[in-house]
PDB file of C-alpha atoms and ligand atoms in Angstrom:
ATOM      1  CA  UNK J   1     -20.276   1.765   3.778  1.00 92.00           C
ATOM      2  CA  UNK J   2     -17.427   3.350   1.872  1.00 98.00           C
ATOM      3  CA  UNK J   3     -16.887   5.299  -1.230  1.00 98.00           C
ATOM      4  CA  UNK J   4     -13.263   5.523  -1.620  1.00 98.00           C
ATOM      5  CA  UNK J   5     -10.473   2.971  -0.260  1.00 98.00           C
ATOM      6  CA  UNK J   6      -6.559   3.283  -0.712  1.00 98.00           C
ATOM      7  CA  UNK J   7      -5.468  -0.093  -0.232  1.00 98.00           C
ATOM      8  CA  UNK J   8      -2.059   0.171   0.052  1.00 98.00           C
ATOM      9  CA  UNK J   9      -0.653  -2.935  -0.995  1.00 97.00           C
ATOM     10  CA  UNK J  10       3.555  -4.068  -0.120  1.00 95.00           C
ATOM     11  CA  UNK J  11       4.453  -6.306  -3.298  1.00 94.00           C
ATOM     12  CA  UNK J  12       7.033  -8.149  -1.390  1.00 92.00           C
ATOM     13  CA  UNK J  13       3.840  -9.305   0.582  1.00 90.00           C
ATOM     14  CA  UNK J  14       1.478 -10.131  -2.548  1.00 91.00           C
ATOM     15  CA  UNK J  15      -0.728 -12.698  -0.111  1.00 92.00           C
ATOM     16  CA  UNK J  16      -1.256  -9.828   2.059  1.00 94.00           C
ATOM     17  CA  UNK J  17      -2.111  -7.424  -0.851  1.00 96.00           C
ATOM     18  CA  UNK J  18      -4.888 -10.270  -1.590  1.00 97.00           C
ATOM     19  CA  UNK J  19      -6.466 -10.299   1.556  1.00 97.00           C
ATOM     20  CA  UNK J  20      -6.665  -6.701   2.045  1.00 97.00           C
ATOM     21  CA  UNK J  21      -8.086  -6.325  -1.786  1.00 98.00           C
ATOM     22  CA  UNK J  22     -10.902  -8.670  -1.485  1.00 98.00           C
ATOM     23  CA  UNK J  23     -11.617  -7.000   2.235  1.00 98.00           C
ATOM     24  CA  UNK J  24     -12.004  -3.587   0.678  1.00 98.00           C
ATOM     25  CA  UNK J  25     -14.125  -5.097  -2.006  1.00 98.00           C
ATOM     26  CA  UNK J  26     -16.245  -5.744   0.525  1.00 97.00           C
ATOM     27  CA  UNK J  27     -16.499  -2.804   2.743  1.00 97.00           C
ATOM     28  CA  UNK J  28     -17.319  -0.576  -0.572  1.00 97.00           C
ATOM     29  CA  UNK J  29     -20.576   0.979  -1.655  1.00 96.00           C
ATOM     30  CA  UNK J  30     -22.337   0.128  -4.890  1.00 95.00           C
ATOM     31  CA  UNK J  31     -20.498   2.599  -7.271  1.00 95.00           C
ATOM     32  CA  UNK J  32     -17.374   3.090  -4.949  1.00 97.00           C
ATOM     33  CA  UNK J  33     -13.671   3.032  -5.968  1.00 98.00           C
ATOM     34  CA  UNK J  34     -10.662   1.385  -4.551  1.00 98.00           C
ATOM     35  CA  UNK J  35      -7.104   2.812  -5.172  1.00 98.00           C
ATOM     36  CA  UNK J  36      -4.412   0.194  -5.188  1.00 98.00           C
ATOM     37  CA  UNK J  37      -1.533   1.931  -4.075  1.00 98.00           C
ATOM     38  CA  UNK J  38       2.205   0.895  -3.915  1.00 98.00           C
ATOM     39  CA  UNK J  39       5.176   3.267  -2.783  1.00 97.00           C
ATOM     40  CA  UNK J  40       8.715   2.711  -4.531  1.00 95.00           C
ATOM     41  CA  UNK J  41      11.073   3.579  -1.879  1.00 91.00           C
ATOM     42  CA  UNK J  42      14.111   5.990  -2.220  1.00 83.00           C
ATOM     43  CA  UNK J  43      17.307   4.587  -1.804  1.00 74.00           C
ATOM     44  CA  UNK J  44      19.183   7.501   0.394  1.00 70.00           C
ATOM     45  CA  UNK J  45      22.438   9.152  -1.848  1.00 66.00           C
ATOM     46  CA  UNK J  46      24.385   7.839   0.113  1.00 67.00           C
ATOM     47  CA  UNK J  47      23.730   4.078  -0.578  1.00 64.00           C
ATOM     48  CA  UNK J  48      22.876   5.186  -4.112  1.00 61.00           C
ATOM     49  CA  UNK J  49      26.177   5.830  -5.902  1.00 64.00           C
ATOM     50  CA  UNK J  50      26.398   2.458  -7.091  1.00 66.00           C
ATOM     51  CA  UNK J  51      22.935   2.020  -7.938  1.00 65.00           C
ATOM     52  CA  UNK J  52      21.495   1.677 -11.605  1.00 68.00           C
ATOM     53  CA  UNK J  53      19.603   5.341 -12.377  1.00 67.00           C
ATOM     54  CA  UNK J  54      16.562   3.322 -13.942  1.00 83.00           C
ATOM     55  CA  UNK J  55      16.528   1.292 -10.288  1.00 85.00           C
ATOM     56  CA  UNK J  56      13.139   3.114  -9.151  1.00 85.00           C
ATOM     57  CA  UNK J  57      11.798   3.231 -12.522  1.00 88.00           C
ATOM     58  CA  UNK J  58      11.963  -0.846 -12.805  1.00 91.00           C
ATOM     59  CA  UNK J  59      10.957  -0.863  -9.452  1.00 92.00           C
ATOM     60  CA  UNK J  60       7.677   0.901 -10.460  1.00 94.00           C
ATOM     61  CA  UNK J  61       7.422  -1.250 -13.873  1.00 95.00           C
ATOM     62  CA  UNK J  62       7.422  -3.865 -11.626  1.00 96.00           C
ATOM     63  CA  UNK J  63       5.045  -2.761  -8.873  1.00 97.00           C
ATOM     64  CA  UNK J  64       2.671  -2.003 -11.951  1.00 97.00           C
ATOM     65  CA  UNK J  65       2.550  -5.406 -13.376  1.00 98.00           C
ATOM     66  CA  UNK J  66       2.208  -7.126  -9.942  1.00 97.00           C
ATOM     67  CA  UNK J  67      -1.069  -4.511  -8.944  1.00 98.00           C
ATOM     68  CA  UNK J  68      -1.792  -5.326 -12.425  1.00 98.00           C
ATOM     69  CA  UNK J  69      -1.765  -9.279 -12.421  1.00 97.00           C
ATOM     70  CA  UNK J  70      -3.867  -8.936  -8.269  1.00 97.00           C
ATOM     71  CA  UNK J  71      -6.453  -6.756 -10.376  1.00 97.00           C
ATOM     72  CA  UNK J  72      -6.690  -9.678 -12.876  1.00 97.00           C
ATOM     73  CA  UNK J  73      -6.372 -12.322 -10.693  1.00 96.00           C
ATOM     74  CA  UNK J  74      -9.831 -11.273  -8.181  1.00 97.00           C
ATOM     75  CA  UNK J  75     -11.341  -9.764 -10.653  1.00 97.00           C
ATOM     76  CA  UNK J  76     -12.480  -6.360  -8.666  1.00 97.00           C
ATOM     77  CA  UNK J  77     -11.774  -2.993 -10.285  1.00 97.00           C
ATOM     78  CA  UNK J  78      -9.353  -0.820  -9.216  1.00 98.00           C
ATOM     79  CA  UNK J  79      -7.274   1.957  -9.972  1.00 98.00           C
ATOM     80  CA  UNK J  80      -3.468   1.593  -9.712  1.00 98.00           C
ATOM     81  CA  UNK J  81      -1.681   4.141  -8.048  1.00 98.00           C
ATOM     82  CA  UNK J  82       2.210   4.199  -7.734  1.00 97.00           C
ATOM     83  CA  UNK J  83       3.932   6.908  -5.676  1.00 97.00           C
ATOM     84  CA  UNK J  84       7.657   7.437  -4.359  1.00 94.00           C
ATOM     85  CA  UNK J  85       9.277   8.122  -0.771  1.00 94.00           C
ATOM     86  CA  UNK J  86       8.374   6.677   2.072  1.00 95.00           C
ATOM     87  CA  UNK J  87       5.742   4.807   2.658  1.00 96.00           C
ATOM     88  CA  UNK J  88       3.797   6.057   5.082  1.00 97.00           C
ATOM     89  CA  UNK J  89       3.830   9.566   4.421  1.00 98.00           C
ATOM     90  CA  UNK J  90       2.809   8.656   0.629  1.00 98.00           C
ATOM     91  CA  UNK J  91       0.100   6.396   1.926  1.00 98.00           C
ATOM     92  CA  UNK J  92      -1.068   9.392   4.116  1.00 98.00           C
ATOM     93  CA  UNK J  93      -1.240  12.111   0.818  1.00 98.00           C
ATOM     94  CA  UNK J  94      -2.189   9.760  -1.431  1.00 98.00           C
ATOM     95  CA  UNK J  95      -5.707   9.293   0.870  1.00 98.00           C
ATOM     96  CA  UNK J  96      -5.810  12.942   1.505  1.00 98.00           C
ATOM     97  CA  UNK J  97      -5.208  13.995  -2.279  1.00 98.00           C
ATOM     98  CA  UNK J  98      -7.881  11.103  -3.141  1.00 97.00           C
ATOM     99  CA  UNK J  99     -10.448  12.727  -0.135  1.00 98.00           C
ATOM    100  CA  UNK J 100     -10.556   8.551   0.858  1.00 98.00           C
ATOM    101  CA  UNK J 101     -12.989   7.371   3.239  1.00 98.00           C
ATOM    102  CA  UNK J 102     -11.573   4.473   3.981  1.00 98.00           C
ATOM    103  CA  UNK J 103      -7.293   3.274   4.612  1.00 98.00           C
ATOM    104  CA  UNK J 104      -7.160  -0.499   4.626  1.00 98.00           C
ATOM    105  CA  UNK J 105      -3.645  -2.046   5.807  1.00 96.00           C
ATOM    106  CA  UNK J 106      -2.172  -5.071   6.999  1.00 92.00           C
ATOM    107  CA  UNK J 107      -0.674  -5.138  10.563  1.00 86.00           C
ATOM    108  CA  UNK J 108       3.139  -6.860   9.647  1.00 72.00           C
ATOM    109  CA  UNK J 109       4.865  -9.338   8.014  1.00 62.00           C
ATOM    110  CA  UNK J 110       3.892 -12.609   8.798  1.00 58.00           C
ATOM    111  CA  UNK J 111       7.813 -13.775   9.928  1.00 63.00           C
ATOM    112  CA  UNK J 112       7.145 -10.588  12.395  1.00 62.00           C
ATOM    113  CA  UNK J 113       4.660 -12.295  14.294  1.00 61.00           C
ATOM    114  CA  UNK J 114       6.152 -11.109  17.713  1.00 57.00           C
ATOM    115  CA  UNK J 115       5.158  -7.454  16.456  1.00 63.00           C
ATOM    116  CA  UNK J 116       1.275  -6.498  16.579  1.00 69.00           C
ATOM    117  CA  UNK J 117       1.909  -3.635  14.070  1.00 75.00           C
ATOM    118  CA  UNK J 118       4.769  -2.803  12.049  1.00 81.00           C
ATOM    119  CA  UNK J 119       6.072   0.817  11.330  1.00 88.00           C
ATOM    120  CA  UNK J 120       4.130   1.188   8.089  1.00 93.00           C
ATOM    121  CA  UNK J 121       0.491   0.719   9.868  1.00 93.00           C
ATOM    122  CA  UNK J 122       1.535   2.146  12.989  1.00 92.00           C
ATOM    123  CA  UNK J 123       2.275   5.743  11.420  1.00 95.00           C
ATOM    124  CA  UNK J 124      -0.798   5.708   9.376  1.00 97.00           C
ATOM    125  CA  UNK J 125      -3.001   4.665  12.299  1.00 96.00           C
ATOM    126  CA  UNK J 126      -1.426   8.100  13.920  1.00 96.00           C
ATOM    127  CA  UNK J 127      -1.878  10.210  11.539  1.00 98.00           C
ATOM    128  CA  UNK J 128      -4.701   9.396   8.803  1.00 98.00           C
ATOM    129  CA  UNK J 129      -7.962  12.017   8.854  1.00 98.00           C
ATOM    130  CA  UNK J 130      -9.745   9.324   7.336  1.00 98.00           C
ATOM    131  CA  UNK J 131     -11.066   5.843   9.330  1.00 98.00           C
ATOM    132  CA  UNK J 132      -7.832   3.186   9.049  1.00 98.00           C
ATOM    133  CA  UNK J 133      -8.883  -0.592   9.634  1.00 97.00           C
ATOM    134  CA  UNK J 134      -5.613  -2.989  10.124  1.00 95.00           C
ATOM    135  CA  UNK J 135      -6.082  -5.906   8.857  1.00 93.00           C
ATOM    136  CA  UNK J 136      -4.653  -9.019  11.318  1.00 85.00           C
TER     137      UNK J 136
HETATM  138  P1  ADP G   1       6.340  -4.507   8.312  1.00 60.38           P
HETATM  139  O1  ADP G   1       7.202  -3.620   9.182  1.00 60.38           O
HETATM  140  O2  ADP G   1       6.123  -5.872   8.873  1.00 60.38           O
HETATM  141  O3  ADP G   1       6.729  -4.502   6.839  1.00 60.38           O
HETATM  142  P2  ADP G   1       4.574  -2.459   7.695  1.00 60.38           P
HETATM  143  O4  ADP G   1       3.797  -1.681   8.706  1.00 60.38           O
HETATM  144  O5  ADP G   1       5.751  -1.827   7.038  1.00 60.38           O
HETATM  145  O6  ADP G   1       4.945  -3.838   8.359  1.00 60.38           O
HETATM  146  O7  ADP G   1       3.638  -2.913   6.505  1.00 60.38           O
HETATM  147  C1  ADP G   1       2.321  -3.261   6.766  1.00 60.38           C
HETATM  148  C2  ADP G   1       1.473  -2.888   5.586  1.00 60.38           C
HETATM  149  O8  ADP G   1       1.740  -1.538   5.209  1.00 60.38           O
HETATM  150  C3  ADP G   1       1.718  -3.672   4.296  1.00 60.38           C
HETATM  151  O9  ADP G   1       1.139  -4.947   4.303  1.00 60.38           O
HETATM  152  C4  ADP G   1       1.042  -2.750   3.313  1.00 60.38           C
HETATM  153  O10 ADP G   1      -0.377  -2.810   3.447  1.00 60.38           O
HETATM  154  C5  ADP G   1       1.544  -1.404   3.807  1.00 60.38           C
HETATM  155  N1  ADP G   1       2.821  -1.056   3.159  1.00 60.38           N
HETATM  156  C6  ADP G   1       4.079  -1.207   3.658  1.00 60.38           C
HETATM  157  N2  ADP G   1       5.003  -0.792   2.779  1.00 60.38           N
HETATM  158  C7  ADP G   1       4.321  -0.389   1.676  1.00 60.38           C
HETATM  159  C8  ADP G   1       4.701   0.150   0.394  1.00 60.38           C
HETATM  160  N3  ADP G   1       5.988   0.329   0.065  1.00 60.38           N
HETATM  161  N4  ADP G   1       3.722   0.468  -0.479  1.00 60.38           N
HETATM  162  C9  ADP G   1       2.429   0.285  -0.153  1.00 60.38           C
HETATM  163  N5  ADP G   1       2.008  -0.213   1.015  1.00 60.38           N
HETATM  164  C10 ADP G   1       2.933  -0.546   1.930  1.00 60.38           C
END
């Protein structure tokens, strides 16, 4: 079906991250890869005078051990992938730069239940060159 996937996973979300995991898992060809990919965001400059230098970098430690711990914790393999800046536009390279197949995202967060795609999932629907399934 597919040979690569980025599943681009929000670790404030980790439930999420675990349903769209196991989903790739099984959407992937015999000998396929999946890319578990989480974006540190940038704090503007001008919010970040008062932030801690090492703020991204333990915000990436972090994001490591949590893909880390969902790799454990299903048992699929996986290559972690961290990136920084936004989001979307990360999630969008990193499945170019990886010639992907496959994008699978979730639609929102749960509490925004009254949105049927959030801003994340809406820009990579738009503008992927791969196939993009959301995940409700
Ligand atoms: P919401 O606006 O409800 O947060 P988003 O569209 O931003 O919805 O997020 C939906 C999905 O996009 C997440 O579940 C995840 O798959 C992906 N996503 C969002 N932010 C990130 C991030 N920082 N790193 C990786 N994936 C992300």
């Amino acid at each position: 079906m597919f040979k690569k996937i980025i599943v681009p996973v929000d670790i404030a979300t980790p439930e999420k991250g675990l349903d769209i995991f196991t989903k790739a898992a099984s959407l992937m060809d015999e000998g396929g890869q999946i890319v578990l990919l989480h974006v540190v965001e940038e704090v503007p400059t001008y919010l970040a005078i008062d932030i801690p230098v090492d703020m991204i970098e333990n915000a990436a430690n972090e994001a490591q051990d949590r893909l880390t711990e969902l790799r454990a914790r299903t048992g699929i393999d996986a290559t972690i992938e961290l990136r920084i800046g936004p989001p979307a536009r990360e999630i969008l390279a990193c499945a170019e730069e990886q010639g992907a197949d496959l994008i699978i995202i979730a639609s929102h967060r749960p509490d925004f239940s009254n949105y049927l795609i959030g801003s994340t999932a809406d820009r990579v629907v738009r503008h992927a060159k791969c196939s993009v399934l959301v995940r409700r």
